[in-house]
Short mmCIF file of C-alpha atoms and ligand atoms in Angstrom, two decimals:
data_model
loop_
_atom_site.label_atom_id
_atom_site.label_comp_id
_atom_site.label_asym_id
_atom_site.label_seq_id
_atom_site.Cartn_x
_atom_site.Cartn_y
_atom_site.Cartn_z
CA UNK D 286 -164.34 -1.76 187.36
CA UNK D 287 -163.70 -4.68 185.13
CA UNK D 288 -160.72 -6.85 184.64
CA UNK D 289 -160.06 -6.85 180.91
CA UNK D 290 -157.73 -8.97 178.63
CA UNK D 291 -157.06 -7.68 175.09
CA UNK D 292 -155.64 -10.26 172.71
CA UNK D 293 -153.69 -8.81 169.90
CA UNK D 294 -151.59 -5.58 170.44
CA UNK D 295 -152.07 -4.22 166.81
CA UNK D 296 -153.74 -1.07 166.06
CA UNK D 297 -157.29 -1.73 167.42
CA UNK D 298 -156.04 -3.87 170.47
CA UNK D 299 -153.56 -1.31 171.54
CA UNK D 300 -155.96 1.67 171.52
CA UNK D 301 -158.60 -0.42 173.06
CA UNK D 302 -156.54 -1.45 175.91
CA UNK D 303 -154.91 1.94 176.54
CA UNK D 304 -158.53 3.63 176.46
CA UNK D 305 -160.09 1.12 178.93
CA UNK D 306 -157.23 1.45 181.48
CA UNK D 307 -157.49 5.27 181.03
CA UNK D 308 -161.12 5.01 182.54
CA UNK D 309 -160.03 2.99 185.34
CA UNK D 310 -160.27 -0.59 184.19
CA UNK D 311 -157.40 -3.07 184.83
CA UNK D 312 -156.29 -4.11 181.38
CA UNK D 313 -153.84 -6.71 180.33
CA UNK D 314 -152.72 -6.81 176.72
CA UNK D 315 -151.53 -10.12 175.17
CA UNK D 316 -149.59 -10.78 172.00
CA UNK D 317 -147.64 -13.87 170.75
CA UNK D 318 -144.80 -11.67 169.66
CA UNK D 319 -142.45 -11.58 172.55
CA UNK D 320 -140.21 -8.90 171.23
CA UNK D 321 -143.12 -6.77 170.87
CA UNK D 322 -144.50 -7.34 174.26
CA UNK D 323 -141.03 -6.71 175.60
CA UNK D 324 -140.85 -3.19 173.86
CA UNK D 325 -144.43 -2.39 174.90
CA UNK D 326 -143.51 -3.24 178.62
CA UNK D 327 -140.57 -0.71 178.09
CA UNK D 328 -142.92 1.92 176.82
CA UNK D 329 -142.02 1.56 173.08
CA UNK D 330 -145.18 1.95 170.96
CA UNK D 331 -144.74 0.19 167.74
CA UNK D 332 -147.20 2.33 165.85
CA UNK D 333 -147.51 6.04 165.17
CA UNK D 334 -150.75 7.38 166.73
CA UNK D 335 -150.82 10.85 168.20
CA UNK D 336 -151.43 10.56 172.00
CA UNK D 337 -151.22 6.83 172.21
CA UNK D 338 -147.50 6.72 173.95
CA UNK D 339 -148.53 9.13 176.61
CA UNK D 340 -151.65 7.24 177.24
CA UNK D 341 -149.84 3.88 177.46
CA UNK D 342 -147.09 5.28 179.71
CA UNK D 343 -149.37 6.96 182.30
CA UNK D 344 -151.61 3.76 182.45
CA UNK D 345 -148.75 1.63 182.84
CA UNK D 346 -147.31 3.77 185.65
CA UNK D 347 -150.55 3.70 187.59
CA UNK D 348 -150.57 -0.13 187.40
CA UNK D 349 -153.74 -0.42 185.27
CA UNK D 350 -152.14 -1.49 181.99
CA UNK D 351 -149.68 -4.46 181.44
CA UNK D 352 -148.46 -6.52 178.44
CA UNK D 353 -147.73 -10.34 178.40
CA UNK D 354 -147.42 -13.13 176.08
CA UNK D 355 -149.00 -15.44 178.71
CA UNK D 356 -152.43 -15.76 177.36
CA UNK D 357 -153.39 -18.21 180.01
CA UNK D 358 -152.66 -15.98 182.91
CA UNK D 359 -154.43 -13.09 181.06
CA UNK D 360 -157.36 -15.02 180.40
CA UNK D 361 -157.67 -16.45 183.92
CA UNK D 362 -157.20 -13.17 185.47
CA UNK D 363 -159.88 -11.31 183.37
CA UNK D 364 -163.85 -11.53 183.02
CA UNK D 365 -164.06 -9.71 179.74
CA UNK D 366 -161.78 -10.63 176.83
CA UNK D 367 -161.53 -8.55 173.83
CA UNK D 368 -160.39 -10.30 170.47
CA UNK D 369 -158.36 -7.64 168.42
CA UNK D 370 -156.10 -9.70 166.28
CA UNK D 371 -155.43 -9.20 162.54
CA UNK D 372 -158.06 -10.43 159.86
CA UNK D 373 -156.09 -10.03 156.65
CA UNK D 374 -157.57 -10.80 153.11
CA UNK D 375 -156.34 -13.95 151.43
CA UNK D 376 -155.43 -14.17 147.83
CA UNK D 377 -159.10 -15.27 146.97
CA UNK D 378 -160.55 -12.27 148.75
CA UNK D 379 -161.80 -14.31 151.67
CA UNK D 380 -160.85 -13.15 155.26
CA UNK D 381 -158.07 -14.92 156.75
CA UNK D 382 -159.39 -16.13 160.06
CA UNK D 383 -156.39 -18.06 161.39
CA UNK D 384 -155.36 -15.60 163.95
CA UNK D 385 -158.79 -15.46 165.19
CA UNK D 386 -159.25 -19.21 165.41
CA UNK D 387 -155.76 -19.50 166.93
CA UNK D 388 -156.86 -16.96 169.78
CA UNK D 389 -160.17 -18.69 170.46
CA UNK D 390 -158.82 -22.04 170.55
CA UNK D 391 -156.06 -21.13 172.96
CA UNK D 392 -158.78 -19.06 174.89
CA UNK D 393 -161.01 -22.29 175.14
CA UNK D 394 -158.30 -24.31 176.55
CA UNK D 395 -157.56 -21.66 179.21
CA UNK D 396 -161.07 -20.87 180.47
CA UNK D 397 -161.30 -21.33 184.30
CA UNK D 398 -164.76 -19.68 184.85
CA UNK D 399 -167.43 -17.60 183.04
CA UNK D 400 -165.88 -15.14 180.40
CA UNK D 401 -167.42 -12.54 178.03
CA UNK D 402 -165.65 -12.81 174.71
CA UNK D 403 -165.87 -9.50 172.89
CA UNK D 404 -165.12 -9.47 169.07
CA UNK D 405 -163.39 -6.35 168.04
CA UNK D 406 -161.65 -7.35 164.76
CA UNK D 407 -163.53 -6.92 161.58
CA UNK D 408 -164.89 -10.36 160.84
CA UNK D 409 -167.21 -11.90 158.20
CA UNK D 410 -170.76 -12.43 159.16
CA UNK D 411 -171.30 -15.63 161.08
CA UNK D 412 -168.14 -15.34 163.10
CA UNK D 413 -169.93 -14.92 166.36
CA UNK D 414 -171.57 -18.11 165.94
CA UNK D 415 -168.32 -19.66 164.51
CA UNK D 416 -166.54 -18.55 167.86
CA UNK D 417 -169.03 -20.28 169.89
CA UNK D 418 -168.61 -23.48 167.93
CA UNK D 419 -164.77 -23.27 168.26
CA UNK D 420 -164.99 -22.58 172.02
CA UNK D 421 -167.26 -25.49 172.54
CA UNK D 422 -164.97 -27.83 170.51
CA UNK D 423 -161.84 -26.59 172.10
CA UNK D 424 -162.96 -26.71 175.84
CA UNK D 425 -161.46 -29.66 177.88
CA UNK D 426 -164.45 -29.14 180.33
CA UNK D 427 -167.76 -27.06 179.71
CA UNK D 428 -167.16 -23.66 181.14
CA UNK D 429 -170.03 -21.11 180.37
CA UNK D 430 -169.20 -18.10 178.19
CA UNK D 431 -170.76 -15.44 176.09
CA UNK D 432 -169.93 -13.96 172.74
CA UNK D 433 -170.58 -10.33 171.91
CA UNK D 434 -169.73 -8.47 168.61
CA UNK D 435 -168.43 -4.92 169.28
CA UNK D 436 -167.06 -3.57 166.03
CA UNK D 437 -164.47 -0.78 166.03
CA UNK D 438 -164.95 2.42 163.96
CA UNK D 439 -161.77 4.23 165.06
CA UNK D 440 -159.68 6.14 162.36
CA UNK D 441 -155.94 6.09 162.32
CA UNK D 442 -154.56 9.44 163.43
CA UNK D 443 -157.65 10.14 165.52
CA UNK D 444 -157.87 6.78 167.21
CA UNK D 445 -158.04 8.12 170.80
CA UNK D 446 -160.49 10.87 170.01
CA UNK D 447 -162.69 8.45 168.22
CA UNK D 448 -162.70 6.03 170.98
CA UNK D 449 -163.61 8.68 173.62
CA UNK D 450 -166.26 10.16 171.35
CA UNK D 451 -167.84 7.50 169.23
CA UNK D 452 -170.71 8.39 167.06
CA UNK D 453 -172.33 4.97 167.96
CA UNK D 454 -171.59 1.83 169.84
CA UNK D 455 -172.74 -1.37 168.08
CA UNK D 456 -173.33 -4.30 170.43
CA UNK D 457 -174.61 -7.50 168.65
CA UNK D 458 -175.21 -10.67 170.91
CA UNK D 459 -177.85 -13.27 171.57
CA UNK D 460 -177.02 -12.91 175.19
CA UNK D 461 -178.96 -9.85 176.80
CA UNK D 462 -177.00 -9.80 179.97
CA UNK D 463 -173.51 -9.94 178.35
CA UNK D 464 -174.42 -7.25 175.91
CA UNK D 465 -175.54 -5.11 178.77
CA UNK D 466 -172.29 -5.67 180.61
CA UNK D 467 -170.42 -4.51 177.34
CA UNK D 468 -172.76 -1.58 177.06
CA UNK D 469 -171.98 -0.47 180.63
CA UNK D 470 -168.35 -0.87 179.86
CA UNK D 471 -168.73 1.58 176.92
CA UNK D 472 -170.99 3.85 178.69
CA UNK D 473 -168.06 6.08 179.82
CA UNK D 474 -167.21 6.95 176.22
CA UNK D 475 -170.84 8.07 175.30
CA UNK D 476 -172.27 7.57 171.81
CA UNK D 477 -175.63 6.13 170.83
CA UNK D 478 -175.83 2.47 171.45
CA UNK D 479 -177.25 0.17 168.74
CA UNK D 480 -178.14 -3.38 170.15
CA UNK D 481 -178.44 -6.04 167.53
CA UNK D 482 -178.07 -9.67 166.84
CA UNK D 483 -174.62 -10.87 166.07
CA UNK D 484 -174.89 -10.98 162.25
CA UNK D 485 -176.27 -7.46 161.97
CA UNK D 486 -173.44 -6.17 164.11
CA UNK D 487 -170.83 -7.87 162.06
CA UNK D 488 -172.42 -6.27 159.02
CA UNK D 489 -172.73 -2.82 160.17
CA UNK D 490 -168.94 -2.56 160.24
CA UNK D 491 -168.49 -3.76 156.67
CA UNK D 492 -171.52 -1.73 155.43
CA UNK D 493 -170.10 1.60 157.02
CA UNK D 494 -166.69 1.16 155.54
CA UNK D 495 -168.26 0.11 152.18
CA UNK D 496 -170.42 3.19 152.08
CA UNK D 497 -167.68 5.51 152.97
CA UNK D 498 -165.62 4.05 150.14
CA UNK D 499 -168.64 4.37 147.94
CA UNK D 500 -168.76 8.08 148.76
CA UNK D 501 -165.02 8.66 147.94
CA UNK D 502 -165.24 6.71 144.66
CA UNK D 503 -168.51 8.53 143.83
CA UNK D 504 -166.83 12.06 144.23
CA UNK D 505 -163.84 10.62 142.36
CA UNK D 506 -165.85 9.87 139.44
CA UNK D 507 -167.70 13.24 139.72
CA UNK D 508 -164.18 14.71 139.66
CA UNK D 509 -163.47 12.96 136.33
CA UNK D 510 -166.62 14.16 134.86
CA UNK D 511 -165.77 17.67 136.09
CA UNK D 512 -162.57 17.53 134.27
CA UNK D 513 -164.29 16.71 131.05
CA UNK D 514 -167.04 19.32 131.12
CA UNK D 515 -165.00 22.18 132.85
CA UNK D 516 -166.61 22.03 136.20
CA UNK D 517 -164.91 22.23 139.71
CA UNK D 518 -165.52 19.13 141.89
CA UNK D 519 -164.64 21.01 145.16
CA UNK D 520 -167.72 23.29 144.60
CA UNK D 521 -169.88 20.36 143.51
CA UNK D 522 -168.92 18.51 146.64
CA UNK D 523 -169.66 21.59 148.68
CA UNK D 524 -172.98 22.20 147.13
CA UNK D 525 -173.87 18.54 147.42
CA UNK D 526 -172.64 18.44 150.96
CA UNK D 527 -174.68 21.20 152.50
CA UNK D 528 -177.72 18.88 151.80
CA UNK D 529 -177.52 17.24 155.29
CA UNK D 530 -179.03 14.07 153.89
CA UNK D 531 -175.77 13.78 152.10
CA UNK D 532 -173.21 15.68 154.44
CA UNK D 533 -169.92 17.13 153.69
CA UNK D 534 -167.72 14.55 154.91
CA UNK D 535 -165.65 11.90 152.68
CA UNK D 536 -166.40 13.97 149.55
CA UNK D 537 -162.73 14.90 149.13
CA UNK D 538 -161.76 14.02 145.62
CA UNK D 539 -158.25 12.83 144.84
CA UNK D 540 -156.24 9.82 144.29
CA UNK D 541 -158.60 7.53 146.11
CA UNK D 542 -158.86 5.57 149.44
CA UNK D 543 -156.04 3.56 150.95
CA UNK D 544 -155.07 2.12 154.31
CA UNK D 545 -155.67 -1.01 156.31
CA UNK D 546 -159.33 -0.98 156.28
CA UNK D 547 -161.32 0.35 153.09
CA UNK D 548 -159.42 -1.62 150.61
CA UNK D 549 -159.58 -4.83 152.71
CA UNK D 550 -163.01 -4.38 153.85
CA UNK D 551 -164.60 -3.56 150.60
CA UNK D 552 -163.03 -6.71 148.96
CA UNK D 553 -164.08 -8.92 152.11
CA UNK D 554 -167.70 -7.48 151.90
CA UNK D 555 -167.83 -8.23 148.15
CA UNK D 556 -166.66 -11.74 148.84
CA UNK D 557 -169.06 -12.20 151.80
CA UNK D 558 -171.93 -11.25 149.31
CA UNK D 559 -170.51 -13.59 146.44
CA UNK D 560 -170.47 -16.39 149.07
CA UNK D 561 -174.14 -15.85 149.74
CA UNK D 562 -174.70 -15.80 145.96
CA UNK D 563 -175.22 -12.19 145.63
CA UNK D 564 -173.35 -9.94 143.20
CA UNK D 565 -172.86 -6.58 145.05
CA UNK D 566 -172.45 -4.31 141.81
CA UNK D 567 -172.13 -1.12 143.42
CA UNK D 568 -169.30 -2.24 145.67
CA UNK D 569 -167.56 -3.85 142.78
CA UNK D 570 -167.52 -0.42 140.89
CA UNK D 571 -166.34 1.27 144.04
CA UNK D 572 -163.11 -0.94 144.09
CA UNK D 573 -162.54 -0.58 140.49
CA UNK D 574 -162.88 3.20 140.35
CA UNK D 575 -160.39 3.27 143.40
CA UNK D 576 -157.91 1.30 141.31
CA UNK D 577 -158.39 3.40 138.19
CA UNK D 578 -158.07 6.65 140.12
CA UNK D 579 -154.54 5.73 140.76
CA UNK D 580 -153.82 4.92 137.25
CA UNK D 581 -155.47 8.06 136.05
CA UNK D 582 -153.38 10.12 138.38
CA UNK D 583 -150.17 8.56 137.02
CA UNK D 584 -151.45 9.45 133.49
CA UNK D 585 -152.06 12.97 134.60
CA UNK D 586 -148.40 13.21 136.06
CA UNK D 587 -147.07 11.83 132.81
CA UNK D 588 -149.29 14.29 130.71
CA UNK D 589 -148.17 17.38 132.82
CA UNK D 590 -144.49 16.42 132.03
CA UNK D 591 -145.19 16.50 128.27
CA UNK D 592 -146.24 12.83 127.75
CA UNK D 593 -143.02 11.28 128.78
CA UNK D 594 -141.58 10.48 132.25
CA UNK D 595 -138.46 8.73 131.22
CA UNK D 596 -135.44 10.07 132.97
CA UNK D 597 -137.43 12.77 134.52
CA UNK D 598 -136.97 13.70 138.41
CA UNK D 599 -140.15 13.60 140.29
CA UNK D 600 -140.69 14.43 143.85
CA UNK D 601 -143.59 12.72 145.69
CA UNK D 602 -144.80 14.56 148.92
CA UNK D 603 -146.53 12.23 151.11
CA UNK D 604 -146.16 8.42 151.32
CA UNK D 605 -148.69 7.47 154.17
CA UNK D 606 -152.21 6.63 153.10
CA UNK D 607 -153.28 9.72 154.97
CA UNK D 608 -151.70 12.37 157.30
CA UNK D 609 -150.97 11.77 160.84
CA UNK D 610 -149.94 8.19 160.43
CA UNK D 611 -146.91 6.25 159.24
CA UNK D 612 -149.08 3.56 157.75
CA UNK D 613 -148.26 2.40 154.09
CA UNK D 614 -150.66 -0.24 153.85
CA UNK D 615 -152.20 0.03 150.40
CA UNK D 616 -151.09 3.70 150.44
CA UNK D 617 -152.00 5.12 147.03
CA UNK D 618 -148.46 6.93 147.00
CA UNK D 619 -146.68 3.48 146.77
CA UNK D 620 -148.65 2.36 143.60
CA UNK D 621 -148.16 5.86 142.03
CA UNK D 622 -144.47 5.82 142.76
CA UNK D 623 -144.15 2.34 141.30
CA UNK D 624 -145.96 3.12 138.25
CA UNK D 625 -143.86 6.35 137.77
CA UNK D 626 -140.64 4.32 138.07
CA UNK D 627 -141.95 1.80 135.56
CA UNK D 628 -142.27 4.68 133.17
CA UNK D 629 -138.62 5.70 133.86
CA UNK D 630 -138.90 8.32 136.27
CA UNK D 631 -136.40 9.07 139.05
CA UNK D 632 -138.35 9.57 142.32
CA UNK D 633 -137.41 11.19 145.48
CA UNK D 634 -139.98 11.17 148.20
CA UNK D 635 -140.89 13.27 151.27
CA UNK D 636 -142.94 11.98 154.32
CA UNK D 637 -142.43 13.22 157.88
CA UNK D 638 -143.55 10.10 159.51
CA UNK D 639 -143.38 7.01 157.00
CA UNK D 640 -139.96 7.92 155.12
CA UNK D 641 -137.93 5.45 157.02
CA UNK D 642 -140.41 2.76 156.77
CA UNK D 643 -141.02 3.48 152.95
CA UNK D 644 -137.30 3.25 151.97
CA UNK D 645 -137.43 -0.60 152.49
CA UNK D 646 -140.62 -0.85 150.15
CA UNK D 647 -139.45 1.48 147.39
CA UNK D 648 -136.12 0.50 146.05
CA UNK D 649 -134.47 3.19 144.12
CA UNK D 650 -136.38 5.94 145.98
CA UNK D 651 -134.82 8.41 148.30
CA UNK D 652 -137.23 8.77 151.21
CA UNK D 653 -136.58 11.98 153.09
CA UNK D 654 -138.26 13.83 155.82
CA UNK D 655 -137.67 17.43 154.68
CA UNK D 656 -139.94 18.54 151.80
CA UNK D 657 -137.62 21.12 150.59
CA UNK D 658 -134.66 18.74 150.38
CA UNK D 659 -136.75 16.16 148.54
CA UNK D 660 -137.74 18.87 146.05
CA UNK D 661 -134.34 19.86 144.94
CA UNK D 662 -134.17 19.93 141.06
CA UNK D 663 -137.58 18.35 140.81
CA UNK D 664 -139.34 18.59 137.38
CA UNK D 665 -142.60 17.96 138.99
CA UNK D 666 -143.74 17.79 142.60
CA UNK D 667 -146.58 15.35 143.32
CA UNK D 668 -148.82 15.72 146.25
CA UNK D 669 -150.05 12.12 147.41
CA UNK D 670 -151.06 12.78 151.16
CA UNK D 671 -152.31 15.96 152.47
CA UNK D 672 -149.98 16.36 155.42
CA UNK D 673 -150.83 19.55 157.28
CA UNK D 674 -147.24 20.88 157.12
CA UNK D 675 -147.46 21.22 153.52
CA UNK D 676 -150.12 23.95 153.95
CA UNK D 677 -147.28 25.89 155.30
CA UNK D 678 -144.87 25.45 152.48
CA UNK D 679 -142.76 28.47 151.47
CA UNK D 680 -143.58 28.55 147.76
CA UNK D 681 -140.90 31.12 146.84
CA UNK D 682 -138.33 28.86 148.32
CA UNK D 683 -139.71 25.77 146.59
CA UNK D 684 -139.59 27.73 143.33
CA UNK D 685 -136.07 28.35 143.81
CA UNK D 686 -135.33 24.73 144.47
CA UNK D 687 -137.08 23.06 141.75
CA UNK D 688 -135.99 22.77 138.12
CA UNK D 689 -139.56 23.26 136.81
CA UNK D 690 -142.52 25.15 138.95
CA UNK D 691 -144.90 22.22 138.32
CA UNK D 692 -147.13 20.83 141.10
CA UNK D 693 -149.54 17.86 140.45
CA UNK D 694 -151.76 17.83 143.40
CA UNK D 695 -153.43 14.44 144.24
CA UNK D 696 -155.13 15.79 147.25
CA UNK D 697 -156.54 19.33 145.99
CA UNK D 698 -154.79 21.06 148.86
CA UNK D 699 -154.53 24.39 147.33
CA UNK D 700 -156.41 26.93 145.40
CA UNK D 701 -155.56 26.67 141.77
CA UNK D 702 -155.58 30.51 141.22
CA UNK D 703 -153.41 31.14 144.16
CA UNK D 704 -150.77 28.60 142.94
CA UNK D 705 -150.83 30.50 139.45
CA UNK D 706 -150.01 33.57 141.22
CA UNK D 707 -147.14 32.12 143.06
CA UNK D 708 -145.79 31.10 139.67
CA UNK D 709 -146.65 27.49 139.52
CA UNK D 710 -148.37 25.40 136.93
CA UNK D 711 -150.78 23.68 139.05
CA UNK D 712 -152.76 20.62 138.24
CA UNK D 713 -155.04 18.97 140.54
CA UNK D 714 -158.15 16.58 140.43
CA UNK D 715 -161.53 17.54 139.00
CA UNK D 716 -160.69 21.22 138.89
CA UNK D 717 -159.83 23.63 136.28
CA UNK D 718 -156.01 24.53 136.29
CA UNK D 719 -156.81 28.17 136.05
CA UNK D 720 -158.53 30.75 136.67
CA UNK D 721 -160.14 28.24 139.32
CA UNK D 722 -162.93 29.03 141.67
CA UNK D 723 -163.87 32.55 142.30
C1 UDX J 266 -161.46 4.06 158.05
C2 UDX J 266 -162.87 4.22 158.71
O1 UDX J 266 -162.98 5.74 158.77
C3 UDX J 266 -162.78 3.85 160.24
O2 UDX J 266 -164.18 4.16 160.68
C4 UDX J 266 -162.70 2.42 160.42
O3 UDX J 266 -162.76 1.90 161.57
C5 UDX J 266 -161.28 2.18 159.68
O4 UDX J 266 -161.14 2.67 158.34
P1 UDX J 266 -159.01 4.90 158.38
O5 UDX J 266 -158.72 3.75 157.43
O6 UDX J 266 -158.06 5.12 159.46
O7 UDX J 266 -160.43 4.65 158.98
O8 UDX J 266 -158.98 6.26 157.56
P2 UDX J 266 -159.95 7.31 156.90
O9 UDX J 266 -159.69 8.60 157.68
O10 UDX J 266 -161.35 6.74 156.96
O11 UDX J 266 -159.50 7.59 155.33
C6 UDX J 266 -159.34 6.34 154.64
C7 UDX J 266 -158.86 6.57 153.13
O12 UDX J 266 -159.77 7.63 152.42
C8 UDX J 266 -157.63 7.62 153.14
O13 UDX J 266 -156.67 7.17 152.21
C9 UDX J 266 -158.06 8.96 152.84
O14 UDX J 266 -156.99 9.75 152.30
C10 UDX J 266 -159.10 8.65 151.97
N1 UDX J 266 -160.16 9.74 151.90
C11 UDX J 266 -161.04 9.93 152.80
C12 UDX J 266 -160.48 10.39 150.52
O15 UDX J 266 -159.66 10.12 149.54
N2 UDX J 266 -161.39 11.21 150.53
C13 UDX J 266 -162.39 11.65 151.57
O16 UDX J 266 -163.09 12.42 151.49
C14 UDX J 266 -162.05 10.83 152.80
#
């Protein structure tokens, strides 16, 4: 069993810490925010992630998981140190490395004996080498250490499952012994191991996210073509996805991707290429298409309202960037709502998890946790997040509540023909309104 410190109790850090504790390691999670640490110690989980609260509680009770602000003690008590601090994007598109640098510099000062420093945060190419340099500069006396890049691929909402069932484990290091020790640590989770140099490991993370984002933007452009030629993008995606070289996943057309990773990582990758004097044309288009898709959708909603949104009551179902999370970072719904407000619409919103968080971000919008209440007197119901509970909506009840039976679905949740049968005018993305697929 290893003694592990995890620096940063954000999404990645918290999930990583809990999962390692769950397989028997002794884990101490460190954060600079005393209030957060206090709340975590009391069992309050600051993020919405199914199963994480239970995992944290049982491991705290078993004495394998603890939280502290005392980085010095955490470092000295551990042999493997994961860095999982935030790497936000700066105005100019560069990755803000301040938190990583801060953590590494403190780490350097606190080293008492050999440590393996494992980089979990998504960081630009060359970071492993920069960490080595910062460590050497920051140490008061030379203490040996190794640096390993071990990027994280977990998805919000399924983070625990993803950690326990990884498709692959990427380990990039120049130090074979340290790489092997991290590999052994991960062995309990399974997944094919890809051993690389540090630079390749750092790029694999960006390349994977950029490629998935490209799949989404590709199918969204296909959807736009489908609308023009009268085809159905869900059938096109199905036909494409059955080719196992393409695969069916990430071919769901809609209002585009959001969240804390794809928007940030695609922009960062573009910048990384630019800094290396390379214009990554496809990626530039992927990002542009994603922005345009939100704008197109606002046009679609306005058109469905007869070309004018002024003074119209619109209900938006779904605020989080995807289901099973309360994360609103770069959520398409927020942009769409703001654009509808700019056009004069009065917006009421529903989200089962993100409503209260969203009210602070959306002045003038009533954010509720009941889809029916949110839809009262609506002239249009807009679907922005494909929450599972929306699949169980009682459409008769909905029809009796709304002013007009009009649904504009940005996630293609329902079959157009069925919606027409239920008495709704139903507009979706890349599919004919009616009769729809047979
Ligand atoms: C993503 C990666 O999947 C994960 O491997 C990485 O570690 C972090 O970034 P996440 O941001 O949690 O994870 O969300 P994901 O499930 O990948 O969805 C991203 C966005 O794409 C969501 O807004 C989702 O609605 C959208 N999406 C996804 C589509 O629009 N269509 C699709 O077919 C799939």
